XYZ file of C-alpha atoms in Angstrom:
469
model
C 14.863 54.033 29.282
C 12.732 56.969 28.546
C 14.069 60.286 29.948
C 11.658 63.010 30.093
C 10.699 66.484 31.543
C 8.670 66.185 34.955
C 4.869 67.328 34.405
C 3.122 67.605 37.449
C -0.524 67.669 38.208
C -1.849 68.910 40.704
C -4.036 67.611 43.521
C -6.166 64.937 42.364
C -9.092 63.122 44.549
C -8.280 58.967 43.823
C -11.565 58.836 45.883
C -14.053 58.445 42.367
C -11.825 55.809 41.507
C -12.046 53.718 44.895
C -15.953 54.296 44.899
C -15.995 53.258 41.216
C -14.839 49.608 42.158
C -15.595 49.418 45.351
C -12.640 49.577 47.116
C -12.762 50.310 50.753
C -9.522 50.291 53.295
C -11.072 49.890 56.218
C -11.860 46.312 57.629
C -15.027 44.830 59.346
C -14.348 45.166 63.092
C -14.630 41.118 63.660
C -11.851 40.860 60.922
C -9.982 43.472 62.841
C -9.963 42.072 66.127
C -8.969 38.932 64.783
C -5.552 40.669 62.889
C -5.045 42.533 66.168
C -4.995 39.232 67.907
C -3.307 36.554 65.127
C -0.992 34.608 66.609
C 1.245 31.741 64.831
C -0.239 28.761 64.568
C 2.632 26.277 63.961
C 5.043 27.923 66.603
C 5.534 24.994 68.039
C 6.985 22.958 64.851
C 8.788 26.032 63.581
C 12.740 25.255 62.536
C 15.066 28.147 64.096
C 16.801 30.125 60.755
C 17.161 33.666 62.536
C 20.948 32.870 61.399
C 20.709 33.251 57.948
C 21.251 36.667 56.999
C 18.263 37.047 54.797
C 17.465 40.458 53.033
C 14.375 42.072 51.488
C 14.364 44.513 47.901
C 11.368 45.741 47.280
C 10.390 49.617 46.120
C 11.163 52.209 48.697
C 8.782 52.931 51.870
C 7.095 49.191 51.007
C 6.194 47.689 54.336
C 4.056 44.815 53.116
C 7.481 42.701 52.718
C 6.573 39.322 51.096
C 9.841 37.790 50.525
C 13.669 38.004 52.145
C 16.848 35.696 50.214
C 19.829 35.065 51.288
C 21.899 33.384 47.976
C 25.421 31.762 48.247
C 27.799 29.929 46.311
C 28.998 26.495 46.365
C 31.189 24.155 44.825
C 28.086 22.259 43.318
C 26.283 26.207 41.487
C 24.530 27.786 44.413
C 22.158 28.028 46.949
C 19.262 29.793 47.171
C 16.953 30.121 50.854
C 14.180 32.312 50.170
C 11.803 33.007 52.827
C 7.695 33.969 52.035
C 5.789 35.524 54.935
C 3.377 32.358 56.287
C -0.009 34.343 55.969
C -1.496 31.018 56.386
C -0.394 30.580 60.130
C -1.697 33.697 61.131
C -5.338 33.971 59.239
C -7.502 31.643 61.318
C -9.510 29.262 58.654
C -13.133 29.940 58.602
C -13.134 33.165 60.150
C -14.219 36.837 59.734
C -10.411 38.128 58.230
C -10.410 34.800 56.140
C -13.411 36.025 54.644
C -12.860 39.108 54.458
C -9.773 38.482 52.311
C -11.443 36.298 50.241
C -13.913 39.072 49.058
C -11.024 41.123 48.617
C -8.589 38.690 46.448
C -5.443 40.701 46.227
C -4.684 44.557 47.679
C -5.131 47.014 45.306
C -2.427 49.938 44.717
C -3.661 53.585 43.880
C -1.340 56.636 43.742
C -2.464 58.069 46.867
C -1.978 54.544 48.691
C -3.354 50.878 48.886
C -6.388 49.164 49.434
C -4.616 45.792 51.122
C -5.973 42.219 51.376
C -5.015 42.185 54.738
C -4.759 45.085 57.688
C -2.172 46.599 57.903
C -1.583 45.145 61.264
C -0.882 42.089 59.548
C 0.358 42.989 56.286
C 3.042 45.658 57.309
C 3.441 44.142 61.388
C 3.178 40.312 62.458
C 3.732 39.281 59.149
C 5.613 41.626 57.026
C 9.472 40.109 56.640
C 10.577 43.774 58.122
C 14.195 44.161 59.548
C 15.379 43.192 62.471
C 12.108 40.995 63.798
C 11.922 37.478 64.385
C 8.869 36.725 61.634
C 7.079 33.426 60.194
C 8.184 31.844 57.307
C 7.796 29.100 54.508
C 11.466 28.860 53.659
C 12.626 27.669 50.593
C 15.694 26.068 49.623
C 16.567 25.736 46.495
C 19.776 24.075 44.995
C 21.099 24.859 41.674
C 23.935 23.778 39.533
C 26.821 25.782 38.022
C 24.177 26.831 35.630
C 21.385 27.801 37.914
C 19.052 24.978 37.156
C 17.424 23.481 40.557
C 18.364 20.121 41.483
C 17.055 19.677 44.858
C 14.430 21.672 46.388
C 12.669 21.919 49.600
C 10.260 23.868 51.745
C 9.863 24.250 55.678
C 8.453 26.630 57.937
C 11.060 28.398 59.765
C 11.587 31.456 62.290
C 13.555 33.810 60.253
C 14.879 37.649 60.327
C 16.064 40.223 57.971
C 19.117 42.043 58.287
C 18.550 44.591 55.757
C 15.992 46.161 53.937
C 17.163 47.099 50.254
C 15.559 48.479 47.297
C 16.094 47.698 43.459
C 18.043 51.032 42.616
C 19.863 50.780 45.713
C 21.217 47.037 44.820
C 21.622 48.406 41.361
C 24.275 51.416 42.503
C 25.851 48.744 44.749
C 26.182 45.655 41.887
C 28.269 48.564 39.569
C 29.946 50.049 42.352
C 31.206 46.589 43.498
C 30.182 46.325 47.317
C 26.889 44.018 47.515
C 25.557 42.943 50.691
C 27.627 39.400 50.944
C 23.923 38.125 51.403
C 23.275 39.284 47.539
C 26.788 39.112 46.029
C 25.998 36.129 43.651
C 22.749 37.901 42.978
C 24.132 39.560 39.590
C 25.746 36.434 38.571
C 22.535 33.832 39.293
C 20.464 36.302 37.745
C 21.932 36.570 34.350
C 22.475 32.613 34.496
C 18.420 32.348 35.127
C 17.727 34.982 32.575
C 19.455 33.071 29.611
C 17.997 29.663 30.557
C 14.668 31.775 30.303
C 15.592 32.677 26.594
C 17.149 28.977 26.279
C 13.343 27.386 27.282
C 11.826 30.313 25.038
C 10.346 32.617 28.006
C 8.827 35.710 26.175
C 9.167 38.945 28.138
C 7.040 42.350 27.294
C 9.393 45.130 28.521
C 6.636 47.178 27.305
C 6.308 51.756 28.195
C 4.670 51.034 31.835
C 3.207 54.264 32.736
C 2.961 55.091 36.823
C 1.194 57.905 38.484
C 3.997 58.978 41.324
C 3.796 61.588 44.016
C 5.559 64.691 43.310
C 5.520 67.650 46.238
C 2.392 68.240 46.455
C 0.941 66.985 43.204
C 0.960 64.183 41.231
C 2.893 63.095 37.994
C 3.381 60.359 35.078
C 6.735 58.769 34.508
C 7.605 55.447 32.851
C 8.526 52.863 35.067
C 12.378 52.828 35.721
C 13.554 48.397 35.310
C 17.344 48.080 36.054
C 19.084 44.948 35.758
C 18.355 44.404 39.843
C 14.745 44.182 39.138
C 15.307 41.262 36.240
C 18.211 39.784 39.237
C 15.297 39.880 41.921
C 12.284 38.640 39.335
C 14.312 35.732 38.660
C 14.115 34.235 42.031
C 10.424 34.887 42.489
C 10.226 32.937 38.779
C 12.434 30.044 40.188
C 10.450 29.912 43.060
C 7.023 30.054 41.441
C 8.381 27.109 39.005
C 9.762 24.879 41.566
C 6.528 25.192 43.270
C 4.702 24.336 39.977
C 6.633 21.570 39.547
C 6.606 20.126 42.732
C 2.625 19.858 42.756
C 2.457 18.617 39.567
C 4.892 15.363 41.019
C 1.719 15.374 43.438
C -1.125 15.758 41.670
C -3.171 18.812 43.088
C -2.062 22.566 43.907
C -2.819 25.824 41.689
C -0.634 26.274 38.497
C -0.748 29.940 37.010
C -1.397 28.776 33.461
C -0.634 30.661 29.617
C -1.140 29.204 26.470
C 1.803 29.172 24.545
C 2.354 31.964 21.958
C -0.182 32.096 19.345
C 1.372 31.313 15.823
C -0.634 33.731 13.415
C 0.388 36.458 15.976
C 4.062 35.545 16.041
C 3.850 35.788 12.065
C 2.083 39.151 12.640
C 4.885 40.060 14.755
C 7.484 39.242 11.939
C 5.353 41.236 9.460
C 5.694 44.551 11.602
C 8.883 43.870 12.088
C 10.183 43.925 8.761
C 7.726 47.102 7.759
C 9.540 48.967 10.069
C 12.902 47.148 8.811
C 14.370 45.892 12.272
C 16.345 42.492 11.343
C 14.197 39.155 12.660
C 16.430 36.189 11.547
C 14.072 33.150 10.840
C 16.000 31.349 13.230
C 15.720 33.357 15.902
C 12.583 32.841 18.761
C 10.344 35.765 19.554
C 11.794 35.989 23.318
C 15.945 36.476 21.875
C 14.044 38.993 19.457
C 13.078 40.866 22.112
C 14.875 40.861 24.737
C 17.261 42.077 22.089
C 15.440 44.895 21.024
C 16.929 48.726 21.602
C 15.621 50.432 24.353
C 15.778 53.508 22.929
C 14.730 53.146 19.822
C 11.042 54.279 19.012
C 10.394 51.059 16.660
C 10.529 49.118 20.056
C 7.954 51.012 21.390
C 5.941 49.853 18.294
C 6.973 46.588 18.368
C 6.603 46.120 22.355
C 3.269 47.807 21.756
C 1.961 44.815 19.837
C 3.743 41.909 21.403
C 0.821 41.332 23.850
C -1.330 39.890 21.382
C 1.303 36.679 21.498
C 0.361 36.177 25.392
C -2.916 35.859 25.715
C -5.241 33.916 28.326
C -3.936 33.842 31.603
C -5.599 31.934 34.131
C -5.556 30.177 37.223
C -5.921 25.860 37.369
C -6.899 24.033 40.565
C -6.303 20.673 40.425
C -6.906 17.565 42.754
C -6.153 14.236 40.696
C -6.013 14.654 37.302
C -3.743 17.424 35.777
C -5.622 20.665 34.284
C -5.611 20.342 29.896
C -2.920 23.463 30.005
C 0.314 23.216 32.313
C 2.470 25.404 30.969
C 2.828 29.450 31.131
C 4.040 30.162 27.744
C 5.327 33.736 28.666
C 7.715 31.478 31.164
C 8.376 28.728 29.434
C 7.499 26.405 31.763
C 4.886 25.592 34.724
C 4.850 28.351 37.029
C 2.782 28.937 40.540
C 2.396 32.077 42.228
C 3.645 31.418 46.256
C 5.895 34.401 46.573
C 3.345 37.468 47.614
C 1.117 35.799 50.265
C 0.303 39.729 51.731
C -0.862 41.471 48.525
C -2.515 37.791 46.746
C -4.766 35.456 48.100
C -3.728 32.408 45.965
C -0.382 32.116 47.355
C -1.363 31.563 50.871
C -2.812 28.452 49.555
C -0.353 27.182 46.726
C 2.230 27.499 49.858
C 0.404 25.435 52.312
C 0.259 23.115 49.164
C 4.203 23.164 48.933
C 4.710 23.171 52.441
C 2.849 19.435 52.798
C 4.089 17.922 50.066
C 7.814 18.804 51.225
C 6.586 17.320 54.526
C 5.205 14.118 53.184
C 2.136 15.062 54.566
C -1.126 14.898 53.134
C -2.395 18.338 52.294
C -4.814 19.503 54.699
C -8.302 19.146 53.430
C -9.326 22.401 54.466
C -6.774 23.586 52.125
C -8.042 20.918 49.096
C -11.291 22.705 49.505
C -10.162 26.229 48.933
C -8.227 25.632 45.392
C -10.983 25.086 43.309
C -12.317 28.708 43.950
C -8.697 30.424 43.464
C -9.398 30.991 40.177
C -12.742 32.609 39.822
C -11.397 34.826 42.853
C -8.041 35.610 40.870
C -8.827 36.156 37.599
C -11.987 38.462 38.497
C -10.026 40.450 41.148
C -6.710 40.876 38.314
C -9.189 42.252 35.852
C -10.300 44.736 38.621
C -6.756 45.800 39.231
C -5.619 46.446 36.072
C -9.392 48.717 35.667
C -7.798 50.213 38.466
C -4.788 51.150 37.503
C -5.999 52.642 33.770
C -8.383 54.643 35.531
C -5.795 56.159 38.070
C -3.641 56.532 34.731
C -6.455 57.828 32.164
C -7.481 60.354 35.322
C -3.822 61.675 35.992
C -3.737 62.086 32.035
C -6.485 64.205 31.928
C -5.824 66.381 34.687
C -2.061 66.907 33.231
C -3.158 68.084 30.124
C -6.757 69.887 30.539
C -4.230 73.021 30.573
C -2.860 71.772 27.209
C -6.025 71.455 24.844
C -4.899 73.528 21.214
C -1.301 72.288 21.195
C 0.861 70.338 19.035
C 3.813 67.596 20.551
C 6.120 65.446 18.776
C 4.850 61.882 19.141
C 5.855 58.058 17.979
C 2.835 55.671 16.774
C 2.523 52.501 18.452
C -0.424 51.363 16.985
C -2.300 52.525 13.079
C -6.022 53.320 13.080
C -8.124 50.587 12.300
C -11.750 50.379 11.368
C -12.668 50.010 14.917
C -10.109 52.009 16.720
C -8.000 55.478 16.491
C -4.136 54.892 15.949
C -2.102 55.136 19.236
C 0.607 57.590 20.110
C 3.314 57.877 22.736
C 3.869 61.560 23.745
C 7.556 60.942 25.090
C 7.015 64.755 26.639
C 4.182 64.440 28.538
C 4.880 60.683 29.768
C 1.353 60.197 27.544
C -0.065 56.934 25.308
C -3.233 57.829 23.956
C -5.869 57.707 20.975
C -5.044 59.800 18.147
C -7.134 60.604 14.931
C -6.119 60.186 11.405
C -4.377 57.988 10.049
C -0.324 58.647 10.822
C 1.484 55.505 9.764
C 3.014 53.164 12.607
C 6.193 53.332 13.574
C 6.843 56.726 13.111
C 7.186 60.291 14.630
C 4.685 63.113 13.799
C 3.435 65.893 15.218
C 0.092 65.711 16.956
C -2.247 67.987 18.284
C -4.476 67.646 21.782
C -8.040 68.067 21.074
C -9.634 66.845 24.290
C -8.476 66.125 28.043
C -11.334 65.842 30.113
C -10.723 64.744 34.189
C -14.376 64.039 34.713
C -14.598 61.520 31.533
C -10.857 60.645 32.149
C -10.545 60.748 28.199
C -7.697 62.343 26.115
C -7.445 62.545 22.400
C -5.020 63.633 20.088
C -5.185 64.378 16.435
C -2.481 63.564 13.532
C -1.557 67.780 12.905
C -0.605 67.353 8.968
């Protein structure tokens, strides 16, 4: 990981941004008084799991909690109960929060706070998996061998409760100091065993230099997002999860799939070609997931290299189906079908995919009113992802500029993730200043020069650097 000095901004007004996409917190007042009021629909056929001690991780202060485990282990491998907030049974079909959510599609995160898909009455009270409540629940069980691979899995809605609310760094210090929560102890263990059969099936994971705009006293300021091994641990049960779901509509013949072509060839071989310019060792035997997840994390050519891998993922989508199976099954960054049914509070899609799950467990039919929602999941999704990662840039490329208007005139040591082409400037990493931006010249990829800060304007949200010779 990236250490670097803390550069703070100060105060900046998110509100531009919100205005710019049209994101507004509040909610309709008929969609209000319908959260106020949501009550469970399936109480009545609800199984009783308040004794399983389930706990959440998720980043400090989160109240929207999607998802609570508990993971054991057997003489067979393990098992796995993992419980997703039932948004479903509390968002009344057809009405004035159902729409309102659909408009919305997913919530939207912004430094200075979120723009949620549901209230907050819902999202962080009746059904956020907070601790010590009795709370809704689709809960999945999930049986693995000694290896981790599922061989039985099954879905029911249950009453369950938390017993602890944990975050990823806090896990993390536990797992090395030795004293897990018993309801996570295997969670190091079934982690690693998930993470090689990703390799094994040729998953492809981009650990590429996230940048995040955090609050700092009374400012603002960049950092690179800190991944420890307890965020790959907890990823790897949402993964399981979203593939068993795949999988299990597939058998049925309709749900949502989360679809990726598999890696494009021409830009594995361009991959390969970087690779050896900057003389990091690719044997020809080796897939382009083991390259990279064995990569350095410290060393600059990864940045490069990391910097380019997205080009081999490309075309994410979303696939209703109802009969016949959509032309592309498979996410190729996964390695396998995959479904998203693990954030029902901050994604729309998942409240369906579940309900999806949750009949075909049954041996129900799946509720028509359900059937009819599918085939608009992915218009909804896919416009409303490209609006969230606009989002984010612009809350990035803003907290950029305001950082560095101070700056304009001087020089910083930077690496070069990507060389100038006809069409674009080269792009730099300024490890100091948390900073990836466009930089003019023509400074040859993959290595460190100096470069000098000729523009950072907060009202443009535009910064540009220039290759100092």
């Amino acid at each position: 990981m990236v250490t670097t000095p803390i550069v703070v901004a100060p105060a900046i007004d998110f509100a531009d941004v919100r205005a710019e996409f049209d994101l507004v917190d509040g909610f309709p007042s008929d969609a209000l008084d319908e959260a106020r009021q949501a009550a469970d629909r399936y109480a009545d056929v609800r199984e009783d799991r308040t004794d399983l001690p389930l706990v959440t991780i998720d980043p400090p202060g989160s109240m929207d909690l999607d998802q609570a485990l508990h993971l054991e282990r057997t003489d067979d491998g393990f098992v796995l109960h993992y419980a997703i907030a039932d948004v479903y049974a509390l968002v009344e079909p057809g009405g004035a929060l159902d729409a309102e959510t659909h408009r919305r599609g997913q919530t939207f995160y912004l430094p200075d706070g979120s723009v949620p898909l549901h209230p907050r009455e819902v999202s962080e009270g009746t059904a956020s998996l907070l601790p010590d409540v009795v709370r809704p629940a689709a809960l999945w069980r999930i049986e693995t061998d000694h290896g981790g691979e599922p061989v039985a899995v099954s879905v029911r809605r249950a009453l369950v409760r938390s017993v602890a609310r944990m975050d990823y760094a806090g896990v993390q210090r536990d797992a090395d100091a030795d004293r897990l929560h018993p309801s996570v102890e295997a969670l190091p263990d079934f982690g690693r065993l998930r993470s090689a059969a990703a390799l094994a099936r040729g998953a492809i994971e981009l650990r590429l230099p996230t940048q995040d705009v955090v609050p700092h006293g009374d400012g603002w300021r960049l950092q690179i997002e800190p991944r420890t091994e307890a965020d790959e641990w907890n990823s790897e049960i949402s993964l399981l999860t979203g593939m068993c779901a795949a999988q299990m509509m597939i058998d049925a013949g309709v749900g949502l799939l989360r679809t990726l072509p598999a890696a494009d060839p021409a830009a594995v071989d361009g991959l390969r070609r970087t690779a050896r310019s900057l003389d990091v060792p690719w044997p020809p035997e080796m897939g382009v997931g083991s390259f990279l997840a064995g990569l350095d994390a410290h060393d600059p050519r990864t940045l490069v290299l990391m910097s380019e891998a997205p080009t081999l993922l490309r075309g994410a989508s979303y696939a209703a189906f109802d009969g016949e199976l959509p032309e592309t099954i498979l996410h190729g960054a996964i390695g396998a079908p995959y479904a998203h049914v693990t954030a029902p509070l901050r994604r729309l899609s998942d409240r369906y995919a579940t309900e999806v799950c949750l009949a075909v467990s049954s041996g129900l039919p799946v509720p028509e009113a359900v059937r009819a929602e599918l085939s608009a999941m992915p218009k909804i999704m896919s416009s409303t992802d490209s609006r969230a990662g606009k989002v984010n840039r612009a809350c990035i490329d803003l907290t950029e500029a305001v950082v560095l208007a101070p700056r304009v005139g001087e020089t910083f040591e930077a690496t070069v993730l990507k060389e100038a082409t006809d069409r674009h400037d080269a792009e730099v990493f300024v490890a100091s200043e948390t900073v990836i931006g466009p930089c003019g010249g023509a400074p040859e990829e993959g290595s460190t020069v100096r470069v000098r800060l000729t523009l950072a304007d907060p009202q443009a949200r535009k910064i540009r650097f220039d290759h100092d010779r």
